[in-house]
PDB file of C-alpha atoms and ligand atoms in Angstrom:
ATOM      1  CA  UNK A   1      12.702  -6.854  15.507  1.00 73.00           C
ATOM      2  CA  UNK A   2      12.591  -4.211  18.220  1.00 88.00           C
ATOM      3  CA  UNK A   3      11.570  -0.745  17.141  1.00 98.00           C
ATOM      4  CA  UNK A   4      12.918   0.851  20.320  1.00 98.00           C
ATOM      5  CA  UNK A   5      14.708   4.072  19.426  1.00 97.00           C
ATOM      6  CA  UNK A   6      13.428   3.936  15.841  1.00 98.00           C
ATOM      7  CA  UNK A   7      11.151   6.373  14.068  1.00 98.00           C
ATOM      8  CA  UNK A   8       8.796   5.562  11.202  1.00 99.00           C
ATOM      9  CA  UNK A   9       6.503   7.610   8.978  1.00 99.00           C
ATOM     10  CA  UNK A  10       3.337   5.854   7.804  1.00 99.00           C
ATOM     11  CA  UNK A  11       1.068   7.358   5.161  1.00 99.00           C
ATOM     12  CA  UNK A  12      -2.602   6.474   5.025  1.00 98.00           C
ATOM     13  CA  UNK A  13      -2.462   5.714   8.736  1.00 98.00           C
ATOM     14  CA  UNK A  14      -5.875   7.049   9.750  1.00 98.00           C
ATOM     15  CA  UNK A  15      -7.378   3.710   8.753  1.00 98.00           C
ATOM     16  CA  UNK A  16      -6.824   0.071   7.831  1.00 98.00           C
ATOM     17  CA  UNK A  17      -3.358  -1.339   7.196  1.00 98.00           C
ATOM     18  CA  UNK A  18      -1.574   1.976   7.860  1.00 99.00           C
ATOM     19  CA  UNK A  19      -3.221   2.444  11.212  1.00 98.00           C
ATOM     20  CA  UNK A  20      -2.452  -1.175  12.182  1.00 99.00           C
ATOM     21  CA  UNK A  21       1.184  -0.693  11.103  1.00 99.00           C
ATOM     22  CA  UNK A  22       1.488   2.417  13.270  1.00 99.00           C
ATOM     23  CA  UNK A  23       0.006   0.561  16.256  1.00 98.00           C
ATOM     24  CA  UNK A  24       2.308  -2.448  15.763  1.00 98.00           C
ATOM     25  CA  UNK A  25       5.442  -0.291  15.529  1.00 98.00           C
ATOM     26  CA  UNK A  26       4.517   1.622  18.682  1.00 98.00           C
ATOM     27  CA  UNK A  27       3.758  -1.662  20.455  1.00 98.00           C
ATOM     28  CA  UNK A  28       7.323  -2.732  19.596  1.00 98.00           C
ATOM     29  CA  UNK A  29       8.788   0.424  21.125  1.00 98.00           C
ATOM     30  CA  UNK A  30       9.004   2.758  18.121  1.00 98.00           C
ATOM     31  CA  UNK A  31       7.795   6.266  17.381  1.00 98.00           C
ATOM     32  CA  UNK A  32       5.462   6.885  14.454  1.00 99.00           C
ATOM     33  CA  UNK A  33       4.476   9.914  12.437  1.00 99.00           C
ATOM     34  CA  UNK A  34       0.976   9.134  11.245  1.00 99.00           C
ATOM     35  CA  UNK A  35       0.196  11.018   8.034  1.00 99.00           C
ATOM     36  CA  UNK A  36      -3.167  11.045   6.305  1.00 99.00           C
ATOM     37  CA  UNK A  37      -5.344  13.444   4.373  1.00 98.00           C
ATOM     38  CA  UNK A  38      -8.243  12.706   6.742  1.00 98.00           C
ATOM     39  CA  UNK A  39      -7.510  15.301   9.439  1.00 98.00           C
ATOM     40  CA  UNK A  40     -10.042  14.192  12.008  1.00 98.00           C
ATOM     41  CA  UNK A  41      -9.308  10.478  11.829  1.00 98.00           C
ATOM     42  CA  UNK A  42      -5.517  10.801  11.762  1.00 98.00           C
ATOM     43  CA  UNK A  43      -5.624  12.927  14.923  1.00 98.00           C
ATOM     44  CA  UNK A  44      -7.964  10.433  16.580  1.00 98.00           C
ATOM     45  CA  UNK A  45      -5.718   7.523  15.585  1.00 98.00           C
ATOM     46  CA  UNK A  46      -2.583   9.208  16.948  1.00 98.00           C
ATOM     47  CA  UNK A  47      -4.341  10.237  20.173  1.00 98.00           C
ATOM     48  CA  UNK A  48      -5.412   6.621  20.718  1.00 98.00           C
ATOM     49  CA  UNK A  49      -1.808   5.432  20.274  1.00 98.00           C
ATOM     50  CA  UNK A  50      -0.359   7.721  22.945  1.00 98.00           C
ATOM     51  CA  UNK A  51       2.767   9.885  23.208  1.00 98.00           C
ATOM     52  CA  UNK A  52       4.858   7.891  20.694  1.00 98.00           C
ATOM     53  CA  UNK A  53       2.442   8.900  17.929  1.00 98.00           C
ATOM     54  CA  UNK A  54       2.567  12.194  16.041  1.00 98.00           C
ATOM     55  CA  UNK A  55      -0.275  13.176  13.681  1.00 98.00           C
ATOM     56  CA  UNK A  56       0.188  15.222  10.545  1.00 98.00           C
ATOM     57  CA  UNK A  57      -2.444  16.026   7.949  1.00 99.00           C
ATOM     58  CA  UNK A  58      -0.870  15.221   4.605  1.00 99.00           C
ATOM     59  CA  UNK A  59      -2.185  14.576   1.133  1.00 98.00           C
ATOM     60  CA  UNK A  60       0.515  12.406  -0.447  1.00 99.00           C
ATOM     61  CA  UNK A  61      -0.212  13.843  -3.884  1.00 98.00           C
ATOM     62  CA  UNK A  62       1.215  17.177  -2.712  1.00 99.00           C
ATOM     63  CA  UNK A  63       5.011  16.925  -3.112  1.00 99.00           C
ATOM     64  CA  UNK A  64       5.757  20.214  -1.317  1.00 98.00           C
ATOM     65  CA  UNK A  65       3.580  19.315   1.656  1.00 99.00           C
ATOM     66  CA  UNK A  66       5.284  15.911   1.858  1.00 99.00           C
ATOM     67  CA  UNK A  67       8.734  17.540   1.888  1.00 98.00           C
ATOM     68  CA  UNK A  68       7.659  19.976   4.622  1.00 98.00           C
ATOM     69  CA  UNK A  69       6.461  17.153   6.875  1.00 99.00           C
ATOM     70  CA  UNK A  70       9.718  15.255   6.315  1.00 99.00           C
ATOM     71  CA  UNK A  71      11.785  18.420   7.005  1.00 98.00           C
ATOM     72  CA  UNK A  72       9.910  18.868  10.258  1.00 98.00           C
ATOM     73  CA  UNK A  73      10.373  15.202  11.158  1.00 98.00           C
ATOM     74  CA  UNK A  74      14.147  15.381  10.675  1.00 98.00           C
ATOM     75  CA  UNK A  75      14.277  18.636  12.621  1.00 98.00           C
ATOM     76  CA  UNK A  76      12.456  17.105  15.603  1.00 98.00           C
ATOM     77  CA  UNK A  77      13.560  13.451  15.481  1.00 98.00           C
ATOM     78  CA  UNK A  78      17.027  13.802  13.932  1.00 98.00           C
ATOM     79  CA  UNK A  79      16.607  10.708  11.720  1.00 98.00           C
ATOM     80  CA  UNK A  80      14.067   8.506   9.976  1.00 98.00           C
ATOM     81  CA  UNK A  81      14.407   4.720  10.134  1.00 98.00           C
ATOM     82  CA  UNK A  82      11.529   3.750   7.857  1.00 98.00           C
ATOM     83  CA  UNK A  83       8.840   5.181   5.636  1.00 99.00           C
ATOM     84  CA  UNK A  84       5.748   3.167   4.789  1.00 99.00           C
ATOM     85  CA  UNK A  85       4.250   4.584   1.584  1.00 99.00           C
ATOM     86  CA  UNK A  86       0.920   2.950   2.268  1.00 99.00           C
ATOM     87  CA  UNK A  87      -1.788   5.490   1.340  1.00 98.00           C
ATOM     88  CA  UNK A  88      -3.851   4.288  -1.566  1.00 98.00           C
ATOM     89  CA  UNK A  89      -7.268   4.011  -3.136  1.00 98.00           C
ATOM     90  CA  UNK A  90      -9.097   1.394  -5.176  1.00 98.00           C
ATOM     91  CA  UNK A  91     -10.819   1.274  -8.548  1.00 98.00           C
ATOM     92  CA  UNK A  92     -12.834  -1.509 -10.145  1.00 97.00           C
ATOM     93  CA  UNK A  93     -14.635  -2.019 -13.393  1.00 97.00           C
ATOM     94  CA  UNK A  94     -13.922  -3.227 -16.892  1.00 97.00           C
ATOM     95  CA  UNK A  95     -11.401  -1.090 -18.788  1.00 98.00           C
ATOM     96  CA  UNK A  96     -14.120   0.059 -21.215  1.00 97.00           C
ATOM     97  CA  UNK A  97     -16.054   1.550 -18.252  1.00 97.00           C
ATOM     98  CA  UNK A  98     -13.263   3.262 -16.298  1.00 98.00           C
ATOM     99  CA  UNK A  99     -12.998   6.997 -17.025  1.00 98.00           C
ATOM    100  CA  UNK A 100      -9.700   8.698 -17.679  1.00 98.00           C
ATOM    101  CA  UNK A 101     -10.419  10.862 -14.609  1.00 98.00           C
ATOM    102  CA  UNK A 102     -10.442   7.719 -12.456  1.00 98.00           C
ATOM    103  CA  UNK A 103      -7.165   6.590 -14.059  1.00 98.00           C
ATOM    104  CA  UNK A 104      -5.630   9.996 -13.266  1.00 98.00           C
ATOM    105  CA  UNK A 105      -6.851  10.071  -9.632  1.00 98.00           C
ATOM    106  CA  UNK A 106      -5.684   6.503  -9.096  1.00 98.00           C
ATOM    107  CA  UNK A 107      -2.200   7.089 -10.497  1.00 98.00           C
ATOM    108  CA  UNK A 108      -1.907  10.412  -8.662  1.00 98.00           C
ATOM    109  CA  UNK A 109      -2.510   8.717  -5.281  1.00 98.00           C
ATOM    110  CA  UNK A 110      -1.204   5.160  -5.797  1.00 98.00           C
ATOM    111  CA  UNK A 111       1.871   5.997  -7.887  1.00 99.00           C
ATOM    112  CA  UNK A 112       2.799   9.692  -7.621  1.00 99.00           C
ATOM    113  CA  UNK A 113       1.944   9.615  -3.894  1.00 99.00           C
ATOM    114  CA  UNK A 114       4.597   6.913  -3.420  1.00 99.00           C
ATOM    115  CA  UNK A 115       7.081   8.781  -5.625  1.00 99.00           C
ATOM    116  CA  UNK A 116       6.531  11.927  -3.536  1.00 99.00           C
ATOM    117  CA  UNK A 117       7.275   9.946  -0.369  1.00 99.00           C
ATOM    118  CA  UNK A 118      10.457   8.527  -1.876  1.00 99.00           C
ATOM    119  CA  UNK A 119      11.629  11.912  -3.156  1.00 99.00           C
ATOM    120  CA  UNK A 120      11.021  13.480   0.255  1.00 99.00           C
ATOM    121  CA  UNK A 121      13.035  10.929   2.262  1.00 99.00           C
ATOM    122  CA  UNK A 122      15.544   9.213  -0.036  1.00 98.00           C
ATOM    123  CA  UNK A 123      18.227  11.957  -0.213  1.00 98.00           C
ATOM    124  CA  UNK A 124      18.155  12.224   3.575  1.00 98.00           C
ATOM    125  CA  UNK A 125      18.338   8.447   4.022  1.00 98.00           C
ATOM    126  CA  UNK A 126      21.316   8.388   1.658  1.00 98.00           C
ATOM    127  CA  UNK A 127      22.923  11.159   3.725  1.00 98.00           C
ATOM    128  CA  UNK A 128      22.343   9.314   7.014  1.00 98.00           C
ATOM    129  CA  UNK A 129      23.484   6.042   5.433  1.00 98.00           C
ATOM    130  CA  UNK A 130      20.514   3.908   6.465  1.00 98.00           C
ATOM    131  CA  UNK A 131      16.752   3.557   6.250  1.00 98.00           C
ATOM    132  CA  UNK A 132      13.946   1.413   4.918  1.00 98.00           C
ATOM    133  CA  UNK A 133      11.479   2.413   2.211  1.00 99.00           C
ATOM    134  CA  UNK A 134       8.426   0.174   2.255  1.00 99.00           C
ATOM    135  CA  UNK A 135       5.913   0.700  -0.537  1.00 99.00           C
ATOM    136  CA  UNK A 136       2.451  -0.854  -0.473  1.00 98.00           C
ATOM    137  CA  UNK A 137       1.419  -2.418  -3.772  1.00 99.00           C
ATOM    138  CA  UNK A 138      -0.993  -5.359  -3.801  1.00 98.00           C
ATOM    139  CA  UNK A 139      -1.411  -8.925  -4.997  1.00 98.00           C
ATOM    140  CA  UNK A 140      -2.901  -7.063  -7.978  1.00 98.00           C
ATOM    141  CA  UNK A 141       0.624  -5.811  -8.680  1.00 98.00           C
ATOM    142  CA  UNK A 142       1.951  -9.334  -9.268  1.00 98.00           C
ATOM    143  CA  UNK A 143      -0.540 -11.010 -11.578  1.00 97.00           C
ATOM    144  CA  UNK A 144      -3.426 -10.241 -13.959  1.00 97.00           C
ATOM    145  CA  UNK A 145      -6.554  -8.756 -12.368  1.00 96.00           C
ATOM    146  CA  UNK A 146      -9.408  -8.477 -14.864  1.00 97.00           C
ATOM    147  CA  UNK A 147     -12.128  -6.203 -13.530  1.00 97.00           C
ATOM    148  CA  UNK A 148      -9.467  -4.172 -11.750  1.00 97.00           C
ATOM    149  CA  UNK A 149      -7.034  -3.404 -14.566  1.00 98.00           C
ATOM    150  CA  UNK A 150      -6.499   0.263 -13.634  1.00 98.00           C
ATOM    151  CA  UNK A 151      -5.774  -0.615 -10.016  1.00 98.00           C
ATOM    152  CA  UNK A 152      -3.557  -3.521 -11.115  1.00 98.00           C
ATOM    153  CA  UNK A 153      -1.633  -1.181 -13.448  1.00 98.00           C
ATOM    154  CA  UNK A 154      -0.995   1.277 -10.600  1.00 98.00           C
ATOM    155  CA  UNK A 155       0.181  -1.519  -8.299  1.00 98.00           C
ATOM    156  CA  UNK A 156       2.352  -3.195 -10.980  1.00 98.00           C
ATOM    157  CA  UNK A 157       4.017   0.223 -11.251  1.00 99.00           C
ATOM    158  CA  UNK A 158       4.830   0.135  -7.540  1.00 99.00           C
ATOM    159  CA  UNK A 159       6.276  -3.382  -7.745  1.00 98.00           C
ATOM    160  CA  UNK A 160       8.420  -2.358 -10.732  1.00 98.00           C
ATOM    161  CA  UNK A 161       9.559   0.821  -9.017  1.00 99.00           C
ATOM    162  CA  UNK A 162      10.400  -0.942  -5.753  1.00 99.00           C
ATOM    163  CA  UNK A 163      12.329  -3.950  -7.051  1.00 98.00           C
ATOM    164  CA  UNK A 164      14.297  -1.742  -9.462  1.00 98.00           C
ATOM    165  CA  UNK A 165      15.069   0.911  -6.862  1.00 98.00           C
ATOM    166  CA  UNK A 166      16.050  -1.755  -4.325  1.00 98.00           C
ATOM    167  CA  UNK A 167      19.087  -2.673  -6.405  1.00 97.00           C
ATOM    168  CA  UNK A 168      20.141   1.001  -6.661  1.00 98.00           C
ATOM    169  CA  UNK A 169      19.516   1.852  -3.018  1.00 98.00           C
ATOM    170  CA  UNK A 170      21.511  -1.006  -1.487  1.00 98.00           C
ATOM    171  CA  UNK A 171      24.762   0.814  -2.275  1.00 98.00           C
ATOM    172  CA  UNK A 172      23.599   3.689  -0.046  1.00 98.00           C
ATOM    173  CA  UNK A 173      22.499   1.524   2.902  1.00 98.00           C
ATOM    174  CA  UNK A 174      18.807   1.953   2.111  1.00 98.00           C
ATOM    175  CA  UNK A 175      16.519  -1.113   1.996  1.00 98.00           C
ATOM    176  CA  UNK A 176      13.519  -1.072  -0.317  1.00 99.00           C
ATOM    177  CA  UNK A 177      10.624  -3.495   0.045  1.00 99.00           C
ATOM    178  CA  UNK A 178       7.240  -3.805  -1.580  1.00 99.00           C
ATOM    179  CA  UNK A 179       4.188  -5.124   0.233  1.00 99.00           C
ATOM    180  CA  UNK A 180       1.693  -7.196  -1.743  1.00 98.00           C
ATOM    181  CA  UNK A 181      -1.362  -7.966   0.352  1.00 98.00           C
ATOM    182  CA  UNK A 182      -4.343 -10.022  -0.695  1.00 97.00           C
ATOM    183  CA  UNK A 183      -7.799  -9.328   0.687  1.00 96.00           C
ATOM    184  CA  UNK A 184      -7.464  -7.385   3.961  1.00 97.00           C
ATOM    185  CA  UNK A 185     -10.403  -6.279   6.110  1.00 97.00           C
ATOM    186  CA  UNK A 186     -10.218  -2.467   5.914  1.00 97.00           C
ATOM    187  CA  UNK A 187     -12.297   0.431   4.658  1.00 97.00           C
ATOM    188  CA  UNK A 188     -10.765   0.472   1.173  1.00 96.00           C
ATOM    189  CA  UNK A 189     -14.123  -0.328  -0.455  1.00 93.00           C
ATOM    190  CA  UNK A 190     -15.352   3.123   0.701  1.00 93.00           C
ATOM    191  CA  UNK A 191     -12.693   4.922  -1.331  1.00 92.00           C
ATOM    192  CA  UNK A 192     -12.885   2.549  -4.279  1.00 96.00           C
ATOM    193  CA  UNK A 193     -14.300   4.004  -7.486  1.00 96.00           C
ATOM    194  CA  UNK A 194     -16.591   1.387  -9.032  1.00 96.00           C
ATOM    195  CA  UNK A 195     -17.453   1.715 -12.716  1.00 97.00           C
ATOM    196  CA  UNK A 196     -20.751   0.138 -13.789  1.00 96.00           C
ATOM    197  CA  UNK A 197     -20.632  -2.621 -11.178  1.00 96.00           C
ATOM    198  CA  UNK A 198     -23.195  -4.113  -8.823  1.00 95.00           C
ATOM    199  CA  UNK A 199     -20.984  -3.500  -5.791  1.00 94.00           C
ATOM    200  CA  UNK A 200     -23.104  -5.318  -3.205  1.00 93.00           C
ATOM    201  CA  UNK A 201     -23.394  -8.412  -5.405  1.00 93.00           C
ATOM    202  CA  UNK A 202     -19.694  -8.354  -6.159  1.00 91.00           C
ATOM    203  CA  UNK A 203     -18.774  -8.016  -2.481  1.00 88.00           C
ATOM    204  CA  UNK A 204     -21.106 -10.874  -1.508  1.00 90.00           C
ATOM    205  CA  UNK A 205     -19.501 -13.133  -4.090  1.00 89.00           C
ATOM    206  CA  UNK A 206     -15.871 -12.732  -2.941  1.00 87.00           C
ATOM    207  CA  UNK A 207     -14.930 -16.358  -2.251  1.00 85.00           C
ATOM    208  CA  UNK A 208     -12.172 -15.757   0.326  1.00 90.00           C
ATOM    209  CA  UNK A 209     -12.124 -14.547   3.915  1.00 93.00           C
ATOM    210  CA  UNK A 210     -10.233 -11.317   4.541  1.00 96.00           C
ATOM    211  CA  UNK A 211      -7.141 -11.178   6.742  1.00 97.00           C
ATOM    212  CA  UNK A 212      -7.249  -8.646   9.595  1.00 98.00           C
ATOM    213  CA  UNK A 213      -5.276  -5.418   9.226  1.00 98.00           C
ATOM    214  CA  UNK A 214      -3.476  -6.293  12.479  1.00 98.00           C
ATOM    215  CA  UNK A 215      -2.261  -9.649  11.121  1.00 98.00           C
ATOM    216  CA  UNK A 216      -1.248  -7.934   7.891  1.00 98.00           C
ATOM    217  CA  UNK A 217       0.798  -5.372   9.853  1.00 98.00           C
ATOM    218  CA  UNK A 218       2.534  -8.166  11.798  1.00 98.00           C
ATOM    219  CA  UNK A 219       3.539  -9.929   8.575  1.00 98.00           C
ATOM    220  CA  UNK A 220       4.719  -6.677   7.001  1.00 98.00           C
ATOM    221  CA  UNK A 221       6.953  -5.852   9.976  1.00 98.00           C
ATOM    222  CA  UNK A 222       8.365  -9.383   9.922  1.00 98.00           C
ATOM    223  CA  UNK A 223       9.177  -8.968   6.226  1.00 98.00           C
ATOM    224  CA  UNK A 224      10.786  -5.578   6.836  1.00 98.00           C
ATOM    225  CA  UNK A 225      12.921  -7.037   9.670  1.00 98.00           C
ATOM    226  CA  UNK A 226      14.072  -9.738   7.232  1.00 98.00           C
ATOM    227  CA  UNK A 227      14.761  -7.079   4.579  1.00 98.00           C
ATOM    228  CA  UNK A 228      12.529  -8.929   2.109  1.00 98.00           C
ATOM    229  CA  UNK A 229      12.256  -7.526  -1.411  1.00 98.00           C
ATOM    230  CA  UNK A 230       8.624  -8.583  -1.846  1.00 98.00           C
ATOM    231  CA  UNK A 231       6.438  -9.071   1.213  1.00 98.00           C
ATOM    232  CA  UNK A 232       3.430 -11.170   0.297  1.00 98.00           C
ATOM    233  CA  UNK A 233       0.463 -11.223   2.663  1.00 98.00           C
ATOM    234  CA  UNK A 234      -2.047 -14.021   2.088  1.00 97.00           C
ATOM    235  CA  UNK A 235      -1.965 -17.536   0.651  1.00 96.00           C
ATOM    236  CA  UNK A 236      -4.088 -16.608  -2.368  1.00 95.00           C
ATOM    237  CA  UNK A 237      -1.505 -14.008  -3.441  1.00 97.00           C
ATOM    238  CA  UNK A 238       1.262 -16.606  -3.128  1.00 97.00           C
ATOM    239  CA  UNK A 239      -0.725 -19.087  -5.238  1.00 96.00           C
ATOM    240  CA  UNK A 240      -1.592 -16.508  -7.873  1.00 96.00           C
ATOM    241  CA  UNK A 241       1.960 -15.240  -8.116  1.00 97.00           C
ATOM    242  CA  UNK A 242       3.575 -18.668  -8.288  1.00 97.00           C
ATOM    243  CA  UNK A 243       1.088 -19.799 -10.911  1.00 97.00           C
ATOM    244  CA  UNK A 244       1.767 -16.692 -13.044  1.00 97.00           C
ATOM    245  CA  UNK A 245       5.531 -17.238 -12.794  1.00 97.00           C
ATOM    246  CA  UNK A 246       5.501 -20.965 -13.456  1.00 97.00           C
ATOM    247  CA  UNK A 247       2.697 -21.131 -15.999  1.00 98.00           C
ATOM    248  CA  UNK A 248       1.519 -17.828 -17.433  1.00 97.00           C
ATOM    249  CA  UNK A 249      -0.897 -19.731 -19.691  1.00 97.00           C
ATOM    250  CA  UNK A 250      -2.590 -21.314 -16.670  1.00 97.00           C
ATOM    251  CA  UNK A 251      -2.701 -17.967 -14.831  1.00 96.00           C
ATOM    252  CA  UNK A 252      -4.273 -16.295 -17.857  1.00 96.00           C
ATOM    253  CA  UNK A 253      -6.867 -19.077 -18.057  1.00 96.00           C
ATOM    254  CA  UNK A 254      -7.682 -18.465 -14.389  1.00 94.00           C
ATOM    255  CA  UNK A 255      -7.884 -14.740 -15.150  1.00 96.00           C
ATOM    256  CA  UNK A 256     -10.535 -15.590 -17.750  1.00 96.00           C
ATOM    257  CA  UNK A 257     -12.720 -17.049 -14.975  1.00 94.00           C
ATOM    258  CA  UNK A 258     -12.266 -13.859 -12.954  1.00 93.00           C
ATOM    259  CA  UNK A 259     -13.163 -11.735 -15.993  1.00 96.00           C
ATOM    260  CA  UNK A 260     -16.394 -13.701 -16.460  1.00 95.00           C
ATOM    261  CA  UNK A 261     -17.185 -13.171 -12.785  1.00 93.00           C
ATOM    262  CA  UNK A 262     -16.838  -9.379 -13.099  1.00 94.00           C
ATOM    263  CA  UNK A 263     -18.878  -9.417 -16.307  1.00 95.00           C
ATOM    264  CA  UNK A 264     -21.697 -11.102 -14.392  1.00 94.00           C
ATOM    265  CA  UNK A 265     -21.785  -8.145 -11.991  1.00 96.00           C
ATOM    266  CA  UNK A 266     -21.507  -5.468 -14.687  1.00 96.00           C
ATOM    267  CA  UNK A 267     -24.402  -3.030 -14.902  1.00 94.00           C
ATOM    268  CA  UNK A 268     -25.256  -1.904 -18.398  1.00 83.00           C
TER     269      UNK A 268
HETATM  270  N1  NAD B   1      -7.543  -3.771   1.888  1.00 66.26           N
HETATM  271  C1  NAD B   1      -7.074  -4.569   0.954  1.00 66.26           C
HETATM  272  O1  NAD B   1      -7.654  -5.640   0.683  1.00 66.26           O
HETATM  273  C2  NAD B   1      -5.803  -4.216   0.224  1.00 66.26           C
HETATM  274  C3  NAD B   1      -5.208  -5.215  -0.576  1.00 66.26           C
HETATM  275  C4  NAD B   1      -4.050  -4.920  -1.253  1.00 66.26           C
HETATM  276  C5  NAD B   1      -3.455  -3.675  -1.140  1.00 66.26           C
HETATM  277  N2  NAD B   1      -4.048  -2.716  -0.358  1.00 66.26           N
HETATM  278  C6  NAD B   1      -3.378  -1.417  -0.288  1.00 66.26           C
HETATM  279  O2  NAD B   1      -3.111  -1.127   1.061  1.00 66.26           O
HETATM  280  C7  NAD B   1      -3.022   0.286   1.233  1.00 66.26           C
HETATM  281  C8  NAD B   1      -3.859   0.698   2.434  1.00 66.26           C
HETATM  282  O3  NAD B   1      -5.216   0.456   2.146  1.00 66.26           O
HETATM  283  P1  NAD B   1      -6.304   0.014   3.244  1.00 66.26           P
HETATM  284  O4  NAD B   1      -6.894  -1.264   2.760  1.00 66.26           O
HETATM  285  O5  NAD B   1      -5.751   0.110   4.592  1.00 66.26           O
HETATM  286  O6  NAD B   1      -7.412   1.133   2.942  1.00 66.26           O
HETATM  287  P2  NAD B   1      -8.156   2.195   3.885  1.00 66.26           P
HETATM  288  O7  NAD B   1      -9.104   2.903   2.978  1.00 66.26           O
HETATM  289  O8  NAD B   1      -8.690   1.555   5.118  1.00 66.26           O
HETATM  290  O9  NAD B   1      -6.978   3.186   4.301  1.00 66.26           O
HETATM  291  C9  NAD B   1      -6.367   4.029   3.361  1.00 66.26           C
HETATM  292  C10 NAD B   1      -5.975   5.326   4.035  1.00 66.26           C
HETATM  293  O10 NAD B   1      -5.259   6.114   3.069  1.00 66.26           O
HETATM  294  C11 NAD B   1      -5.712   7.444   3.186  1.00 66.26           C
HETATM  295  N3  NAD B   1      -5.479   8.146   1.924  1.00 66.26           N
HETATM  296  C12 NAD B   1      -6.077   7.940   0.735  1.00 66.26           C
HETATM  297  N4  NAD B   1      -5.625   8.822  -0.166  1.00 66.26           N
HETATM  298  C13 NAD B   1      -4.714   9.599   0.465  1.00 66.26           C
HETATM  299  C14 NAD B   1      -3.902  10.696   0.081  1.00 66.26           C
HETATM  300  N5  NAD B   1      -3.968  11.211  -1.168  1.00 66.26           N
HETATM  301  N6  NAD B   1      -3.063  11.246   0.983  1.00 66.26           N
HETATM  302  C15 NAD B   1      -3.016  10.772   2.248  1.00 66.26           C
HETATM  303  N7  NAD B   1      -3.779   9.758   2.685  1.00 66.26           N
HETATM  304  C16 NAD B   1      -4.612   9.178   1.804  1.00 66.26           C
HETATM  305  C17 NAD B   1      -7.183   7.343   3.527  1.00 66.26           C
HETATM  306  O11 NAD B   1      -7.661   8.558   4.136  1.00 66.26           O
HETATM  307  C18 NAD B   1      -7.174   6.163   4.495  1.00 66.26           C
HETATM  308  O12 NAD B   1      -6.984   6.593   5.827  1.00 66.26           O
HETATM  309  C19 NAD B   1      -3.466   0.896  -0.091  1.00 66.26           C
HETATM  310  O13 NAD B   1      -2.341   1.276  -0.831  1.00 66.26           O
HETATM  311  C20 NAD B   1      -4.186  -0.238  -0.784  1.00 66.26           C
HETATM  312  O14 NAD B   1      -4.173  -0.118  -2.180  1.00 66.26           O
HETATM  313  C21 NAD B   1      -5.201  -2.970   0.316  1.00 66.26           C
END
């Protein structure tokens, strides 16, 4: 799919998957508004991408700020072809160890941040009669994730929101997709809130190799071009998801192994 003449807004684009998405869209001829709460890094990222990149400092949890950026975008660009609600943070730990403050922060960024993005652009996309809304969930939004239940809950919310909204939005010419990546090599561990876990030990014991953010971005853009409802990135996510759909009992047994693994790395 060529992005020539198209404009996208990508949240969380100072780093990782968002930054790679912005780069891939610009490489394909598009313009990108990079939005992130990290002022320094979002400006650096946009500067490195050249004149087709615009940087805006935006905390996605601030609905008014999100609307202002979108107002400005429509004023300057005249239209918006796609929004990638990608900004997010991680949380890990057994449910008994995760504080309600962590739950609140997580849902504020991973869920309300996406809702703010949708609210800011959807009426305008309906008015223009086209557009794509691409929300980043996770493989953790498709199957059980013991040791990461809070994160999984926030990402299941995004899958539920996206597949439900997709059916509503079609009538208005708006495509909704949800991205479910597996393990991607980014800086997400830095923003992840770990509760009572031996982080180094846990990281060392991850049995799979991460996919690069660049490859992830490629697969996401391919999925968006194909107007996919659910864009899965990574074989392990496919396997997990198919197993959960075909045999929930088997998937829950596998989840038991994962739970034991997290318990091994729990710090009392
Ligand atoms: N890396 C993975 O393995 C993985 C797997 C599945 C899903 N994801 C999801 O992919 C998305 C991108 O994560 P990543 O791995 O690239 O992480 P990352 O930490 O490299 O990048 C996340 C970016 O989001 C920004 N951000 C965080 N909170 C924000 C806020 N309130 N407002 C604006 N910007 C904010 C950060 O400043 C950062 O630049 C997240 O939603 C994450 O949950 C990541």
